[in-house]
Coordinates of C-alpha atoms in Angstrom, one line a residue:
X213 CA -27.6 -84.3 -47.1
X214 CA -29.4 -86.8 -44.8
X215 CA -31.8 -89.5 -46.0
X216 CA -34.2 -90.4 -43.2
X217 CA -36.3 -93.5 -42.9
X218 CA -39.6 -93.6 -41.1
X219 CA -40.5 -96.7 -39.2
X220 CA -43.9 -98.2 -40.4
X221 CA -44.9 -94.7 -41.6
X222 CA -48.3 -95.5 -43.2
X223 CA -49.3 -97.8 -40.3
X224 CA -48.5 -95.1 -37.7
X225 CA -50.9 -92.4 -39.0
X226 CA -53.2 -91.2 -36.1
X227 CA -56.7 -90.7 -37.5
X228 CA -57.7 -87.9 -35.1
X229 CA -54.6 -85.9 -36.0
X230 CA -55.2 -86.5 -39.7
X231 CA -58.8 -85.3 -39.6
X232 CA -57.7 -82.2 -37.7
X233 CA -55.2 -81.4 -40.4
X234 CA -57.9 -81.8 -43.1
X235 CA -60.1 -79.4 -41.2
X236 CA -57.3 -76.8 -41.0
X237 CA -56.9 -77.1 -44.8
X238 CA -60.6 -76.2 -45.1
X239 CA -61.5 -79.5 -46.8
X240 CA -65.3 -79.6 -47.3
X241 CA -67.1 -80.9 -44.2
X242 CA -69.0 -83.6 -46.1
X243 CA -65.6 -85.0 -47.4
X244 CA -64.1 -85.0 -43.9
X245 CA -67.2 -86.7 -42.5
X246 CA -67.1 -89.3 -45.2
X247 CA -63.5 -90.1 -44.4
X248 CA -64.2 -90.2 -40.7
X249 CA -67.0 -92.7 -41.2
X250 CA -64.9 -94.6 -43.7
X251 CA -61.9 -94.9 -41.4
X252 CA -63.9 -95.4 -38.2
X253 CA -65.5 -98.6 -39.6
X254 CA -62.5 -100.4 -40.9
X255 CA -62.7 -104.1 -40.0
X256 CA -59.6 -106.2 -40.3
X257 CA -58.7 -109.8 -39.7
X258 CA -55.5 -111.9 -39.8
X259 CA -55.2 -115.1 -41.7
X260 CA -52.4 -117.5 -41.0
X261 CA -52.4 -120.8 -43.0
X262 CA -55.9 -122.2 -42.5
X263 CA -56.7 -120.1 -39.4
X264 CA -58.4 -116.7 -39.5
X265 CA -58.8 -114.3 -36.5
X266 CA -62.0 -112.5 -35.4
X267 CA -62.6 -109.1 -37.0
X268 CA -61.3 -106.0 -35.2
X269 CA -61.3 -102.3 -35.9
X270 CA -58.3 -100.4 -37.2
X271 CA -57.7 -97.3 -35.1
X272 CA -54.6 -96.0 -37.0
X273 CA -52.9 -96.1 -40.3
X274 CA -54.0 -95.5 -43.9
X275 CA -55.7 -98.0 -46.2
X276 CA -53.2 -100.1 -48.1
X277 CA -53.6 -99.9 -51.9
X278 CA -55.9 -96.9 -51.8
X279 CA -55.1 -94.1 -54.3
X280 CA -56.1 -91.6 -51.6
X281 CA -53.6 -92.8 -49.0
X282 CA -50.5 -91.0 -50.4
X283 CA -52.4 -87.7 -50.4
X284 CA -53.6 -88.2 -46.9
X285 CA -50.1 -89.1 -45.7
X286 CA -48.8 -85.9 -47.4
X287 CA -51.4 -83.9 -45.4
X288 CA -50.4 -85.7 -42.3
X289 CA -46.7 -84.8 -42.7
X290 CA -47.3 -81.1 -43.5
X291 CA -46.6 -80.0 -40.0
X292 CA -43.1 -81.7 -40.2
X293 CA -42.3 -79.7 -43.4
X294 CA -43.7 -76.5 -41.8
X295 CA -41.6 -76.9 -38.7
X296 CA -38.4 -77.5 -40.6
X297 CA -38.9 -74.6 -43.1
X298 CA -39.8 -72.2 -40.4
X299 CA -36.3 -72.5 -38.9
X300 CA -35.2 -70.5 -42.0
X301 CA -31.9 -72.3 -42.1
X302 CA -30.6 -74.9 -44.5
X303 CA -30.4 -74.8 -48.3
X304 CA -32.2 -72.1 -50.4
X305 CA -32.6 -71.7 -54.1
X306 CA -33.7 -68.2 -55.3
X307 CA -34.8 -67.4 -51.8
X308 CA -37.0 -70.5 -51.7
X309 CA -36.3 -73.0 -48.9
X310 CA -35.3 -76.5 -50.1
X311 CA -34.0 -77.7 -46.8
X312 CA -36.5 -80.6 -46.7
X313 CA -37.7 -82.9 -49.5
X314 CA -40.5 -85.4 -49.0
X315 CA -41.7 -88.2 -51.3
X316 CA -44.2 -90.3 -49.4
X317 CA -42.3 -91.6 -46.4
X318 CA -38.8 -90.8 -47.8
X319 CA -37.4 -87.6 -46.2
X320 CA -34.3 -85.7 -47.3
X321 CA -32.7 -82.9 -45.1
X322 CA -30.3 -80.5 -46.8
X323 CA -28.0 -77.9 -45.3
X324 CA -24.8 -76.2 -46.2
X325 CA -23.1 -76.5 -42.8
X326 CA -22.8 -79.1 -40.0
X327 CA -24.5 -76.9 -37.4
X328 CA -27.5 -76.2 -39.7
X329 CA -27.9 -79.8 -40.6
X330 CA -27.9 -81.0 -37.0
X331 CA -30.4 -78.3 -36.0
X332 CA -32.7 -79.4 -38.8
X333 CA -32.4 -83.0 -37.8
X334 CA -33.4 -82.2 -34.3
X335 CA -36.4 -80.2 -35.4
X336 CA -37.5 -82.9 -37.8
X337 CA -37.1 -85.6 -35.2
X338 CA -39.1 -83.7 -32.6
X339 CA -41.9 -82.9 -35.0
X340 CA -42.1 -86.5 -36.1
X341 CA -42.2 -87.7 -32.5
X342 CA -45.2 -85.3 -31.8
X343 CA -47.1 -87.2 -34.6
X344 CA -46.6 -90.5 -32.8
X345 CA -44.1 -91.7 -35.4
X346 CA -40.4 -92.6 -35.1
X347 CA -37.3 -92.6 -37.3
X348 CA -35.3 -95.7 -38.1
X349 CA -31.8 -94.5 -37.4
X350 CA -30.2 -97.8 -38.6
X351 CA -31.6 -97.2 -42.1
X352 CA -31.0 -93.4 -42.1
X353 CA -27.8 -92.2 -43.7
X354 CA -26.0 -88.9 -44.3
X355 CA -23.7 -87.8 -47.2
X356 CA -21.2 -84.9 -47.1
X357 CA -20.5 -83.2 -50.4
X358 CA -17.1 -81.6 -51.0
X359 CA -17.0 -78.0 -52.2
X360 CA -16.8 -77.5 -55.9
X361 CA -14.0 -74.9 -55.6
X362 CA -10.9 -76.6 -54.3
X363 CA -8.5 -73.7 -54.8
X364 CA -8.6 -73.0 -51.1
X365 CA -8.3 -75.7 -48.5
X366 CA -11.7 -76.2 -46.9
X367 CA -12.0 -78.9 -44.2
X368 CA -14.9 -81.3 -44.6
X369 CA -14.4 -83.6 -41.7
X370 CA -17.2 -83.1 -39.2
X371 CA -18.5 -84.8 -36.0
X372 CA -21.1 -87.5 -36.5
X373 CA -24.7 -86.5 -36.9
X374 CA -27.1 -87.8 -34.3
X375 CA -30.9 -88.6 -34.2
X376 CA -32.5 -88.9 -30.8
X377 CA -29.0 -89.6 -29.3
X378 CA -28.1 -92.3 -31.9
X379 CA -25.3 -91.8 -34.5
X380 CA -26.3 -91.6 -38.2
X381 CA -24.0 -93.5 -40.5
X382 CA -22.0 -91.4 -43.0
X383 CA -21.8 -93.0 -46.5
X384 CA -20.4 -92.1 -49.9
X385 CA -23.5 -93.3 -51.8
X386 CA -27.1 -94.6 -51.1
X387 CA -30.2 -95.7 -53.0
X388 CA -33.0 -93.2 -53.1
X389 CA -36.2 -93.6 -55.1
X390 CA -34.7 -96.4 -57.2
X391 CA -31.5 -94.5 -58.1
X392 CA -28.0 -94.5 -56.6
X393 CA -27.1 -91.1 -55.2
X394 CA -23.4 -90.5 -54.7
X395 CA -21.3 -87.8 -53.1
X396 CA -19.2 -87.4 -56.3
X397 CA -19.9 -85.3 -59.3
X398 CA -20.9 -88.2 -61.6
X399 CA -23.7 -90.8 -62.0
X400 CA -21.4 -93.7 -62.7
X401 CA -22.7 -95.9 -59.9
X402 CA -26.3 -95.4 -61.0
X403 CA -25.4 -96.0 -64.7
X404 CA -23.7 -99.3 -63.8
X405 CA -26.7 -100.4 -61.8
X406 CA -29.1 -99.5 -64.6
X407 CA -27.0 -101.4 -67.1
X408 CA -27.1 -104.4 -64.9
X409 CA -30.9 -104.2 -64.7
X410 CA -31.1 -103.9 -68.5
X411 CA -29.0 -107.0 -69.0
X412 CA -31.1 -108.9 -66.5
X413 CA -34.3 -108.0 -68.2
X414 CA -32.9 -108.8 -71.6
X415 CA -31.7 -112.2 -70.5
X416 CA -35.2 -112.9 -68.9
X417 CA -36.9 -112.0 -72.2
X418 CA -34.5 -114.2 -74.2
X419 CA -35.1 -117.1 -71.8
X420 CA -38.9 -116.8 -71.9
X421 CA -39.2 -116.5 -75.7
X422 CA -36.3 -118.8 -76.6
X423 CA -38.7 -121.4 -78.2
X424 CA -40.7 -118.9 -80.2
X425 CA -40.6 -118.8 -83.9
X426 CA -38.5 -115.9 -85.4
X427 CA -41.7 -114.4 -86.9
X428 CA -43.4 -114.3 -83.5
X429 CA -40.4 -112.5 -82.0
X430 CA -40.4 -110.0 -84.8
X431 CA -44.1 -109.4 -84.3
X432 CA -43.7 -108.9 -80.6
X433 CA -40.8 -106.6 -81.2
X434 CA -42.8 -104.5 -83.6
X435 CA -45.7 -104.3 -81.2
X436 CA -43.4 -103.3 -78.4
X437 CA -42.0 -100.4 -80.4
X438 CA -45.5 -99.2 -81.3
X439 CA -46.6 -99.2 -77.7
X440 CA -43.4 -97.3 -76.6
X441 CA -43.9 -94.8 -79.4
X442 CA -47.5 -94.2 -78.5
X443 CA -46.5 -93.7 -74.8
X444 CA -43.9 -91.1 -75.8
X445 CA -46.4 -89.3 -77.9
X446 CA -48.8 -89.1 -75.0
X447 CA -46.1 -87.7 -72.7
X448 CA -45.3 -85.0 -75.3

């Protein structure tokens, strides 16, 4: 399992390539034209202390803070997913390929053998390069999972994985989407981290409301329980 990090992913989106992808997906012409007009007239300026630069046009990248940006980025990355899946190697579940997982700019490559994993990494890196983007090898890591059945001796020492000629670090655990993923069969590392965060938040609340009257604390606690209960009801 390889966790890949894209360098300045959202800022590297090429507008022309993005609009071509939208046309291929048969997005209505008026929507595509609206986006072209919108992105072609983006004016930016840089402010540093009391100085401000002249306005200039942005020729690449998605709009920061826009709710539409994650969807557009997903569309932009579709060709990477397609190229990797079309190799027909890597992990499968019920004949469905799960050799690549994407969440925004976080990419995970999965394969059951060293050769398959290295092949998928090469395909993924080439496809990303064609989009005018690059992978940050220093922040990309790989993990090797041991076989569940250990009755027979199975070697799991492999050569280093490489990306564009650079070696990818092999680790026993890494942080992904706010959770600690480990190469073992338990979640102890993530549980310990979550417990630490819980203690930190609790201490922060105790410090902020230390001077409040006990009745105020009870009222706030009751209100919090009500909000959480309503939230759970909505999810159900």
